[in-house]
GROMACS .gro file of C-alpha atoms in nm:
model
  379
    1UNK     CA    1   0.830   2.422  -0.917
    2UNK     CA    2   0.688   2.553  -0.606
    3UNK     CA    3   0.631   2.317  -0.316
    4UNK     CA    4   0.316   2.404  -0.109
    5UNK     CA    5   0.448   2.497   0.242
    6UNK     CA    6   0.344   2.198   0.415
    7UNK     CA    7   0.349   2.279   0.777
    8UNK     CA    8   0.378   1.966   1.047
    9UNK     CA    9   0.384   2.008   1.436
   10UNK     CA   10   0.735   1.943   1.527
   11UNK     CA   11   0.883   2.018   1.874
   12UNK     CA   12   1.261   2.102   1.888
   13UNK     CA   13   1.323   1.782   2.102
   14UNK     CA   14   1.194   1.541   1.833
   15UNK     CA   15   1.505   1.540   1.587
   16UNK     CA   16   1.769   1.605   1.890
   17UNK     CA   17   1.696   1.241   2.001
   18UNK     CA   18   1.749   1.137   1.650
   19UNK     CA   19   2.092   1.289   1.588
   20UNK     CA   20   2.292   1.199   1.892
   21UNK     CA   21   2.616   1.040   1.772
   22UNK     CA   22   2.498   0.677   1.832
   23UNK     CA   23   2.192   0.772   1.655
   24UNK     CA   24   2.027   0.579   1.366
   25UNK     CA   25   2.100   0.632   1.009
   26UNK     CA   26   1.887   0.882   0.832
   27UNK     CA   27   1.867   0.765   0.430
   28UNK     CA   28   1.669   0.936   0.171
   29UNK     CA   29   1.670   0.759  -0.168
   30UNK     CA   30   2.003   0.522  -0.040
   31UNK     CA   31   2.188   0.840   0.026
   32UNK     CA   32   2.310   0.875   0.349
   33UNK     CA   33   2.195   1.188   0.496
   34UNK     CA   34   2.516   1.372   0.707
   35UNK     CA   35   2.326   1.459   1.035
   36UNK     CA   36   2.658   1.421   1.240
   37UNK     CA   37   2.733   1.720   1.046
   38UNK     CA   38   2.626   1.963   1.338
   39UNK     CA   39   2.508   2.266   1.042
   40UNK     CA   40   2.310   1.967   0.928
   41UNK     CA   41   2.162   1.849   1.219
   42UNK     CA   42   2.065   2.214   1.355
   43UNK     CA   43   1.967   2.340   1.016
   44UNK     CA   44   1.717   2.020   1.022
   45UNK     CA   45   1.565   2.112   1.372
   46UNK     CA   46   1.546   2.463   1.287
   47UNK     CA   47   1.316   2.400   1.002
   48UNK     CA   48   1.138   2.183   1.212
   49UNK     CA   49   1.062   2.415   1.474
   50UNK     CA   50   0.935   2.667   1.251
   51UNK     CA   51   0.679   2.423   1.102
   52UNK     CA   52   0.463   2.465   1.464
   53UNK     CA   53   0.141   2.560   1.247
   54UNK     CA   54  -0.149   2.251   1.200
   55UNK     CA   55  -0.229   2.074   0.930
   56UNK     CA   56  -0.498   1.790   0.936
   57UNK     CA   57  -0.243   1.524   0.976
   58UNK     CA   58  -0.483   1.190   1.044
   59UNK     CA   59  -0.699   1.353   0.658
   60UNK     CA   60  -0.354   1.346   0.539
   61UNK     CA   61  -0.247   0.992   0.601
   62UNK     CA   62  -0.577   0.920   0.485
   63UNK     CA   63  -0.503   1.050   0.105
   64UNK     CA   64  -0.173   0.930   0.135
   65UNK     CA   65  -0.291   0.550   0.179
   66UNK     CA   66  -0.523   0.623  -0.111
   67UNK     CA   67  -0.246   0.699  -0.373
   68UNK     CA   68   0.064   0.587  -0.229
   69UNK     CA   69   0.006   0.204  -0.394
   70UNK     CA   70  -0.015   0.377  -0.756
   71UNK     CA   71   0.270   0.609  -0.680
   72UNK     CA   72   0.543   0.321  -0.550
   73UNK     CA   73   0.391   0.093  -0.930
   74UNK     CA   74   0.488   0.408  -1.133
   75UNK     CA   75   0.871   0.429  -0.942
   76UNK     CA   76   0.903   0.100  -0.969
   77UNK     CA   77   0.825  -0.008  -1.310
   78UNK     CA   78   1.080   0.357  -1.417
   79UNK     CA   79   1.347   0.263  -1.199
   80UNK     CA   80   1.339   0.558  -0.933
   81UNK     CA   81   1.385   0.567  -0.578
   82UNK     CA   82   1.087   0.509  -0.355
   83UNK     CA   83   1.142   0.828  -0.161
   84UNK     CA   84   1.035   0.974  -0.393
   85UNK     CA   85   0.643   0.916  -0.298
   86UNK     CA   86   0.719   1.159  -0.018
   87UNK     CA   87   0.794   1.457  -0.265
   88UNK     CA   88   0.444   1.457  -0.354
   89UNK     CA   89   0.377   1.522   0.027
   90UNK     CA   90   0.605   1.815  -0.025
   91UNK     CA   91   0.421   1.951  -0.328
   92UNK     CA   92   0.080   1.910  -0.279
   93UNK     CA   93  -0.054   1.706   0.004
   94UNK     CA   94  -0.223   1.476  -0.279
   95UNK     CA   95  -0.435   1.748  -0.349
   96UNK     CA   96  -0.488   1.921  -0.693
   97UNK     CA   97  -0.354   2.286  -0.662
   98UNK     CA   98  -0.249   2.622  -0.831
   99UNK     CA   99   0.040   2.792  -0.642
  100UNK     CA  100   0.047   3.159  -0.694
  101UNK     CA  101   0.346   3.077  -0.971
  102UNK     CA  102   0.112   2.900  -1.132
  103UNK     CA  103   0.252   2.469  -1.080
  104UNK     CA  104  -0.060   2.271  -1.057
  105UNK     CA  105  -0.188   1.958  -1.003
  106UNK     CA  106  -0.036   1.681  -0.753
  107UNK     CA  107   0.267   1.721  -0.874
  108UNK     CA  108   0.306   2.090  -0.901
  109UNK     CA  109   0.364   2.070  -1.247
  110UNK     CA  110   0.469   2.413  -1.423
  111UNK     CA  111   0.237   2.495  -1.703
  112UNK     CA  112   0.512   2.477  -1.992
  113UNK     CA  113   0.667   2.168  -1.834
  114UNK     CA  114   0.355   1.958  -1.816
  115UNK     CA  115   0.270   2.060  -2.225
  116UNK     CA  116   0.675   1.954  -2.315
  117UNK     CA  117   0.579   1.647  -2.168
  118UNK     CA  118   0.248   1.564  -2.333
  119UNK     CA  119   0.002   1.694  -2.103
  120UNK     CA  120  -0.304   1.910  -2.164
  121UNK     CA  121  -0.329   2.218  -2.015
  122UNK     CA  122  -0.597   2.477  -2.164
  123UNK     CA  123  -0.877   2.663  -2.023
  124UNK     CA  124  -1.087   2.344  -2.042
  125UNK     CA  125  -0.850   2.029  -1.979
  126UNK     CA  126  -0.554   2.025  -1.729
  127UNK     CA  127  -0.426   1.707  -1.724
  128UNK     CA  128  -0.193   1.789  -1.411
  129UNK     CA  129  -0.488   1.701  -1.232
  130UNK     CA  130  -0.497   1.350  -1.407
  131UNK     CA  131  -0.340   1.160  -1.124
  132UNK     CA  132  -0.155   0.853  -1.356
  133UNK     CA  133  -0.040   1.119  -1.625
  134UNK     CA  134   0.078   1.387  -1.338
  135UNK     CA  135   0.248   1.096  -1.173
  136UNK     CA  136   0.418   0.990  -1.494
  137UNK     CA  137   0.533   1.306  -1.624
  138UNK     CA  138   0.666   1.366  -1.271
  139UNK     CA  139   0.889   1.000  -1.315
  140UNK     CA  140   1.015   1.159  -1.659
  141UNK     CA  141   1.134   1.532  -1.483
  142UNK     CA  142   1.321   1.333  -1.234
  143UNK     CA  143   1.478   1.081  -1.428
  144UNK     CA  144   1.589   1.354  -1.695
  145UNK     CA  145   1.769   1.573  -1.446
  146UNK     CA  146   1.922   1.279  -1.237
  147UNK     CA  147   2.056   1.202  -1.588
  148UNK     CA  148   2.184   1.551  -1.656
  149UNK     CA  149   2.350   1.573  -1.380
  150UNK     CA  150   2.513   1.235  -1.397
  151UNK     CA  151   2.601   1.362  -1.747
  152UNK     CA  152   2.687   1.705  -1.658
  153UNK     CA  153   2.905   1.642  -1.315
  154UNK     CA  154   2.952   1.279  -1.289
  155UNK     CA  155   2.779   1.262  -1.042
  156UNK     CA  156   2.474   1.000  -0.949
  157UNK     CA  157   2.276   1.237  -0.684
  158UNK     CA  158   1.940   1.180  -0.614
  159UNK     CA  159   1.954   1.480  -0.397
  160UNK     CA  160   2.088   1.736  -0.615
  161UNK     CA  161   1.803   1.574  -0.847
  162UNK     CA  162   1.528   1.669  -0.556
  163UNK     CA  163   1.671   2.014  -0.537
  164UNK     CA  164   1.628   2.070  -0.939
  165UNK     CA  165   1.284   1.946  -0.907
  166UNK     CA  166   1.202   2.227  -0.636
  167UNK     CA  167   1.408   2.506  -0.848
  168UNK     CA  168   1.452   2.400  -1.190
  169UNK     CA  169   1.747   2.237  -1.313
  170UNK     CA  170   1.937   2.539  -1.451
  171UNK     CA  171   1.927   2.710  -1.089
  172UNK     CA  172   2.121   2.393  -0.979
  173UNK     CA  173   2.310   2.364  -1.248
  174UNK     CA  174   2.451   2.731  -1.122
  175UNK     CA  175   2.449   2.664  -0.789
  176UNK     CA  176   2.679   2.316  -0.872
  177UNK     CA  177   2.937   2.522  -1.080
  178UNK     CA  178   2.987   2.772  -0.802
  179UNK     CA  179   2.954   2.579  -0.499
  180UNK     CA  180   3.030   2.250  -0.583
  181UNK     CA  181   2.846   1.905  -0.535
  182UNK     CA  182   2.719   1.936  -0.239
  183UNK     CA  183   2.385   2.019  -0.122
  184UNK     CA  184   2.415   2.005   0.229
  185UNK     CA  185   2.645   2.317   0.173
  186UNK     CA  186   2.525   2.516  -0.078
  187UNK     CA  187   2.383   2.854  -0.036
  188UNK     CA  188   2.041   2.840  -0.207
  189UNK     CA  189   1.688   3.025  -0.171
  190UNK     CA  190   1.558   2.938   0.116
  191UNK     CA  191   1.224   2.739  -0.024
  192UNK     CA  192   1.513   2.539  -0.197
  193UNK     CA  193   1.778   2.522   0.093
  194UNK     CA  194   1.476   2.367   0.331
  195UNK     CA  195   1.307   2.135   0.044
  196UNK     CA  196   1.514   1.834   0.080
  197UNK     CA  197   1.485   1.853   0.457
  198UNK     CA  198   1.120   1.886   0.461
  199UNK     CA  199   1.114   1.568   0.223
  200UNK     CA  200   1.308   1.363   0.489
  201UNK     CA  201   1.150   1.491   0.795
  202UNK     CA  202   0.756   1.366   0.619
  203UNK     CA  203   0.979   1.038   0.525
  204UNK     CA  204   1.034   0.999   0.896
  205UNK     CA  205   0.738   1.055   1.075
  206UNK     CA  206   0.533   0.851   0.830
  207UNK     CA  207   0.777   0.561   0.844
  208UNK     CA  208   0.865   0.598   1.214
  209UNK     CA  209   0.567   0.766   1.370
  210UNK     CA  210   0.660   0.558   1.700
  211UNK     CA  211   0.972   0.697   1.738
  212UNK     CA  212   0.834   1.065   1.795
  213UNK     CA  213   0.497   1.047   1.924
  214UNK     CA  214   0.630   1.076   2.297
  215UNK     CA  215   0.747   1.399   2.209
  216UNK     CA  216   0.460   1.532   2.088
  217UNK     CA  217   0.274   1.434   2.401
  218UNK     CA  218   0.015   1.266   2.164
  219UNK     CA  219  -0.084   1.075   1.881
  220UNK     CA  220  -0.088   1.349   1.559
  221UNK     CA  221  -0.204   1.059   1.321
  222UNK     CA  222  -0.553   1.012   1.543
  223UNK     CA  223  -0.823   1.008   1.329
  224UNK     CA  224  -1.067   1.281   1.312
  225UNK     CA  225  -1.400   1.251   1.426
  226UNK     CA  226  -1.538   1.468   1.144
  227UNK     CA  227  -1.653   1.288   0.778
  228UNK     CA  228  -1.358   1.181   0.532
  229UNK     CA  229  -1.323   1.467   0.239
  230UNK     CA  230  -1.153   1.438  -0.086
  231UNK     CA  231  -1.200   1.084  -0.145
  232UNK     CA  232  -1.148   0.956  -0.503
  233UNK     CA  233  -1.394   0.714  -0.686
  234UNK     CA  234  -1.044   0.484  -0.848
  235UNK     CA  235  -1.329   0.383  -1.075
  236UNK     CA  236  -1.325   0.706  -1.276
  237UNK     CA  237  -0.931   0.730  -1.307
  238UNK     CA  238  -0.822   0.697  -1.693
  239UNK     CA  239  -0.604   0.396  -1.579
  240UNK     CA  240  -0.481   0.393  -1.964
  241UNK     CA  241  -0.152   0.549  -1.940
  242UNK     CA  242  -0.045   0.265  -1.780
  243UNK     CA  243  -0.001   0.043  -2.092
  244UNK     CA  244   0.197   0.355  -2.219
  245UNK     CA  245   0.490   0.437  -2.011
  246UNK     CA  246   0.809   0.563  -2.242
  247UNK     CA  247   1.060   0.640  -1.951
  248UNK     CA  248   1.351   0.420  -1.963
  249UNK     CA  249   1.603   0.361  -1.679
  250UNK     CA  250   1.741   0.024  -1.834
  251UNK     CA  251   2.071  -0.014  -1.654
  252UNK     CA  252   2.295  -0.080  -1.908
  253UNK     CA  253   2.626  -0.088  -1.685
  254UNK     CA  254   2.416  -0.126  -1.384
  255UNK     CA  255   2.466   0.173  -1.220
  256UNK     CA  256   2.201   0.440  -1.338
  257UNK     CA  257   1.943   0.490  -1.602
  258UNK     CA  258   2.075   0.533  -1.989
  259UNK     CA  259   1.784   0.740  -2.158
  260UNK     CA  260   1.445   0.842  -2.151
  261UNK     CA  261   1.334   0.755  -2.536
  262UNK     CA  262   1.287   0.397  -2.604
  263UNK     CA  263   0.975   0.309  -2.580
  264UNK     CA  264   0.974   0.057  -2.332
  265UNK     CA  265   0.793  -0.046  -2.008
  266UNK     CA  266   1.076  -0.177  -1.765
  267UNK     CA  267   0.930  -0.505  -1.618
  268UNK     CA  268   1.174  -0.522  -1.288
  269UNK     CA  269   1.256  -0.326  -0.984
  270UNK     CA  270   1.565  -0.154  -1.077
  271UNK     CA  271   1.832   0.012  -0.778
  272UNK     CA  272   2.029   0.277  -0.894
  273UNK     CA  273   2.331   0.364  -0.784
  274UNK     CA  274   2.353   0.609  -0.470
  275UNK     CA  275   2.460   0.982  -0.493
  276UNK     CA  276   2.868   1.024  -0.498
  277UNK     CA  277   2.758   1.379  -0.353
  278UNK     CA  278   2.642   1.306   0.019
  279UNK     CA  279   2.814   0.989   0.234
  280UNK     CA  280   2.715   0.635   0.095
  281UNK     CA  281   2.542   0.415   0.246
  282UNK     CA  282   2.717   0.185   0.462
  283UNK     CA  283   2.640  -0.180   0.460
  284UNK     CA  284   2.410  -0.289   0.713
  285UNK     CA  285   2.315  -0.668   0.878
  286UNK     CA  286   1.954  -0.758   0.961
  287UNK     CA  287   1.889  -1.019   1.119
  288UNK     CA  288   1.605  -1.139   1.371
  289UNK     CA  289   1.484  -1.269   1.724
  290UNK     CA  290   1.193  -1.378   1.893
  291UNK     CA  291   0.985  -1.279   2.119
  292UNK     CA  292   0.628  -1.218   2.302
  293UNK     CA  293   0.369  -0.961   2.413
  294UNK     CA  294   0.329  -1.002   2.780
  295UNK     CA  295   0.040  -0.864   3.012
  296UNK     CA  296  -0.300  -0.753   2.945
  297UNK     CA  297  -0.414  -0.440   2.719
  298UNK     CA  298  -0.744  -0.464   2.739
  299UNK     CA  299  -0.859  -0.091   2.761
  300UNK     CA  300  -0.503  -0.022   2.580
  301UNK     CA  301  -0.519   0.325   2.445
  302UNK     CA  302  -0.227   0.547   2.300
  303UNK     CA  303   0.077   0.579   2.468
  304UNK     CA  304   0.038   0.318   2.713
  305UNK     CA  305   0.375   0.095   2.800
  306UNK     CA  306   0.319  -0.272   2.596
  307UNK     CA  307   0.560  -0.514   2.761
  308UNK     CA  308   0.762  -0.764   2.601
  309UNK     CA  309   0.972  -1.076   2.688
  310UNK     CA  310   1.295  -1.125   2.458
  311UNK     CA  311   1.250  -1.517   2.380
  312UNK     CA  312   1.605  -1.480   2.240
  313UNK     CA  313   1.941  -1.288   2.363
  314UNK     CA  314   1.943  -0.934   2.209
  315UNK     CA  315   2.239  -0.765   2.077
  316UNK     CA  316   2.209  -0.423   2.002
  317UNK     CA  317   2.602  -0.227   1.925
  318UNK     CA  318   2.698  -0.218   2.273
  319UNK     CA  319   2.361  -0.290   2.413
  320UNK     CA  320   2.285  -0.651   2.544
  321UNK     CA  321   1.985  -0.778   2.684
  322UNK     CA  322   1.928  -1.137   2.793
  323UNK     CA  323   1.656  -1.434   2.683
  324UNK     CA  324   1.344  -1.371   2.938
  325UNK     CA  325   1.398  -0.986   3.018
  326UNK     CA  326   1.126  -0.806   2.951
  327UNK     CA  327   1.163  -0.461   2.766
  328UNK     CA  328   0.890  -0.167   2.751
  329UNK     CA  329   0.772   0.093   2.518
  330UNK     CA  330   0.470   0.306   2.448
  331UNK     CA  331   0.230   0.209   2.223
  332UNK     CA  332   0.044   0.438   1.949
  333UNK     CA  333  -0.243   0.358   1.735
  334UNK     CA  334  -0.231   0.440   1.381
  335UNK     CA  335  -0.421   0.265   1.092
  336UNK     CA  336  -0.570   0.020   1.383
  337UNK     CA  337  -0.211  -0.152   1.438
  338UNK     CA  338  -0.033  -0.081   1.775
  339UNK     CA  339   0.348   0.082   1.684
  340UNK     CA  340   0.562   0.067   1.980
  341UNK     CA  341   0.893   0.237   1.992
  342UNK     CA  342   1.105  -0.001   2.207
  343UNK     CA  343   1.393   0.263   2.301
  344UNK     CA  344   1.618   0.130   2.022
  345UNK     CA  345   1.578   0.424   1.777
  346UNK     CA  346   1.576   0.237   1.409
  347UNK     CA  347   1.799  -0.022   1.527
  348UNK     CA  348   1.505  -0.237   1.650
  349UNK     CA  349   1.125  -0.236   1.477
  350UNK     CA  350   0.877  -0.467   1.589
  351UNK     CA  351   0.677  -0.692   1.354
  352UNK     CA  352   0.379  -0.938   1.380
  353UNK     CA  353   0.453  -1.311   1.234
  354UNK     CA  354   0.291  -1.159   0.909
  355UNK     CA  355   0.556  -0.928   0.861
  356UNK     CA  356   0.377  -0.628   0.939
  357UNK     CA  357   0.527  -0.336   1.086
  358UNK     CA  358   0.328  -0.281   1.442
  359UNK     CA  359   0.042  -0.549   1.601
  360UNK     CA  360  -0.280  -0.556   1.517
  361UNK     CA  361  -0.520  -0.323   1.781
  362UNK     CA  362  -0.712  -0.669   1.841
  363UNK     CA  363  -0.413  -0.888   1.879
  364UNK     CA  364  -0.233  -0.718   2.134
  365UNK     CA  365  -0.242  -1.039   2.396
  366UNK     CA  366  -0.053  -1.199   2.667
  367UNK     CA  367   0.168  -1.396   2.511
  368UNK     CA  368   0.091  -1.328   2.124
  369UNK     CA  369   0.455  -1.381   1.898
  370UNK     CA  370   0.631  -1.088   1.776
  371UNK     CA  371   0.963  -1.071   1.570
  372UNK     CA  372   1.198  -0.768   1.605
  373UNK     CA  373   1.421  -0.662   1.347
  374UNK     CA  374   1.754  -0.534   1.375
  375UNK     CA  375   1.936  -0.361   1.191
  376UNK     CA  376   2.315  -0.242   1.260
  377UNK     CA  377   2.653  -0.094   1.047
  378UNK     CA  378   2.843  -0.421   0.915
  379UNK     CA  379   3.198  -0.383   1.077
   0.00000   0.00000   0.00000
């Protein structure tokens, strides 16, 4: 499968702050991705840099919020990670396409693939442009090479599984007998070698926006001025498929997914095991504390400081910052919420009473509760 090139304005500072040895974790599908590796962490900002074309980032966001609700049911009810909602990113933007290799639809679906899985694809019906059936017969590629590599190397790597999505399982099949497990250090084409990267850097600045908007100098998820395209009537979507999912991840030893055949429609989350290939993740407290907005933001706009007064002692690693000290960080705008990275990297998010990520544009008042969340390593 060929991934559209997506191309995202990234400076070469943004990812240095984010792989300093007291960094924050970077996870993609609960494996832990080895950016203290130095050939990791460079090879990441070199893509990066490279990727200093446009694309219509706010139009972006804007299909992503239309189809990311559908994409997250479908992972759910089969059992696979939610990162994976970012490999559509990758792929297609959320736009149907024909690469020049001929993988269509959202999903980038390869002609033969998408007819072994049940899909129409003649001169008058392509079904890879069927959003629900794309989306499922994406769920059922994924989950069958996960499981033949788990078979194959025994190995769970949801990684190695990415890869094989990008360059077709026997490619990685190859690339695993002569190079071993790991992806990180394989030699592989280079659309291949920078795929799983791309995936994690989207992951991040759609999850974390906050955290690199500084860098940037401004706010790449401001919405444009000009009229919304590409918007999709849900009304008209053959919603059908839904009552006829056959991919089965039943954990049977409660590890990984058993088979793809039995015509079943999983009714739970399920959490598969992470990747033996890349560094686990390591267990991590959350816990959280208090506090207020403080000050006035009337005519806030984005990347003005938002002040706020700890209402509880904060412990951070080695970081300690007494009840009643007030803390800063720039705010950003994005979806009409205010996200304000607080200095803390991952380690501390900031969340309204309703559990939001981010305040509300028209609740950002003197005095208004926030909670922050932090996360740290368990010793």
């Amino acid at each position: 499968m060929k991934t559209l090139f997506l191309k995202i304005i990234f400076f070469s500072s943004l990812i240095f702050i984010s792989f300093q040895a007291s960094a924050h974790d970077i996870k993609f599908c609960g494996e832990l991705i080895p950016v203290n590796d130095r050939f990791v962490a460079d090879k990441l900002m070199n893509i990066l840099k490279r990727q200093i074309n446009y694309v219509n980032l706010p139009e972006l966001r804007k299909r992503v919020k239309l189809y990311f609700g559908r994409v997250e049911y479908y992972l759910r009810e089969t059992g696979l990670p939610d990162d994976f909602k970012y490999l559509a990113i990758v792929e297609s933007g959320f736009e149907n396409r024909i690469s020049s290799a001929g993988a269509g639809g959202f999903w980038q679906l390869m002609p033969n693939t998408a007819r072994e899985l049940g899909l129409s694809v003649d001169g008058s019906t392509d079904e890879r442009n069927n959003f629900d059936k794309a989306t499922l017969a994406a769920c059922k590629v994924l989950a069958s090479y996960y499981l033949y590599i788990k078979k194959q190397f025994g190995i769970s790597s949801w990684v190695l599984t990415t890869a094989a999505y990008n360059n077709g399982i026997g490619n990685i099949k190859n690339a695993i007998n002569k190079q071993g497990k790991n992806y990180f250090q394989m030699k592989l084409n280079a659309e291949t070698a920078a795929y799983v990267y791309k995936i994690i850097a989207v992951k991040e600045l759609f999850e974390y926006p906050e955290l690199y908007m500084n860098n940037f100098g401004y706010n790449v998820f401001k919405p444009s001025p000009t009229p919304e395209k590409n918007q999709i009537n849900n009304s008209e979507e053959d919603l059908t498929v839904f009552n006829s999912m056959t991919v089965n991840v039943d954990e049977a030893d409660g590890k990984h997914p058993e088979n793809l055949n039995e015509n079943v429609l999983p009714t739970e989350n399920k959490i598969i095991e992470n990747s033996n290939n890349a560094k686990k993740e390591e267990p991590t407290t959350i816990k959280f504390i208090s506090a207020q907005v403080t000050g006035k933001y009337k005519d806030f706009v984005d990347g003005n400081l938002v002040s706020i007064t700890l209402k509880e002692d904060l412990q951070v690693e080695n970081r300690f910052t007494r009840k009643g000290v007030v803390i800063q960080g720039r705010g950003w705008i994005i979806d009409d919420r205010i996200f304000i990275d607080l200095g803390y990297d991952h380690d501390v998010v900031l969340f309204d009473l309703d559990n939001k990520k981010g305040i509300a544009f028209n609740s950002l008042k003197h005095k208004d509760p926030v909670i922050l969340k932090i996360t740290e390593s368990a010793e």
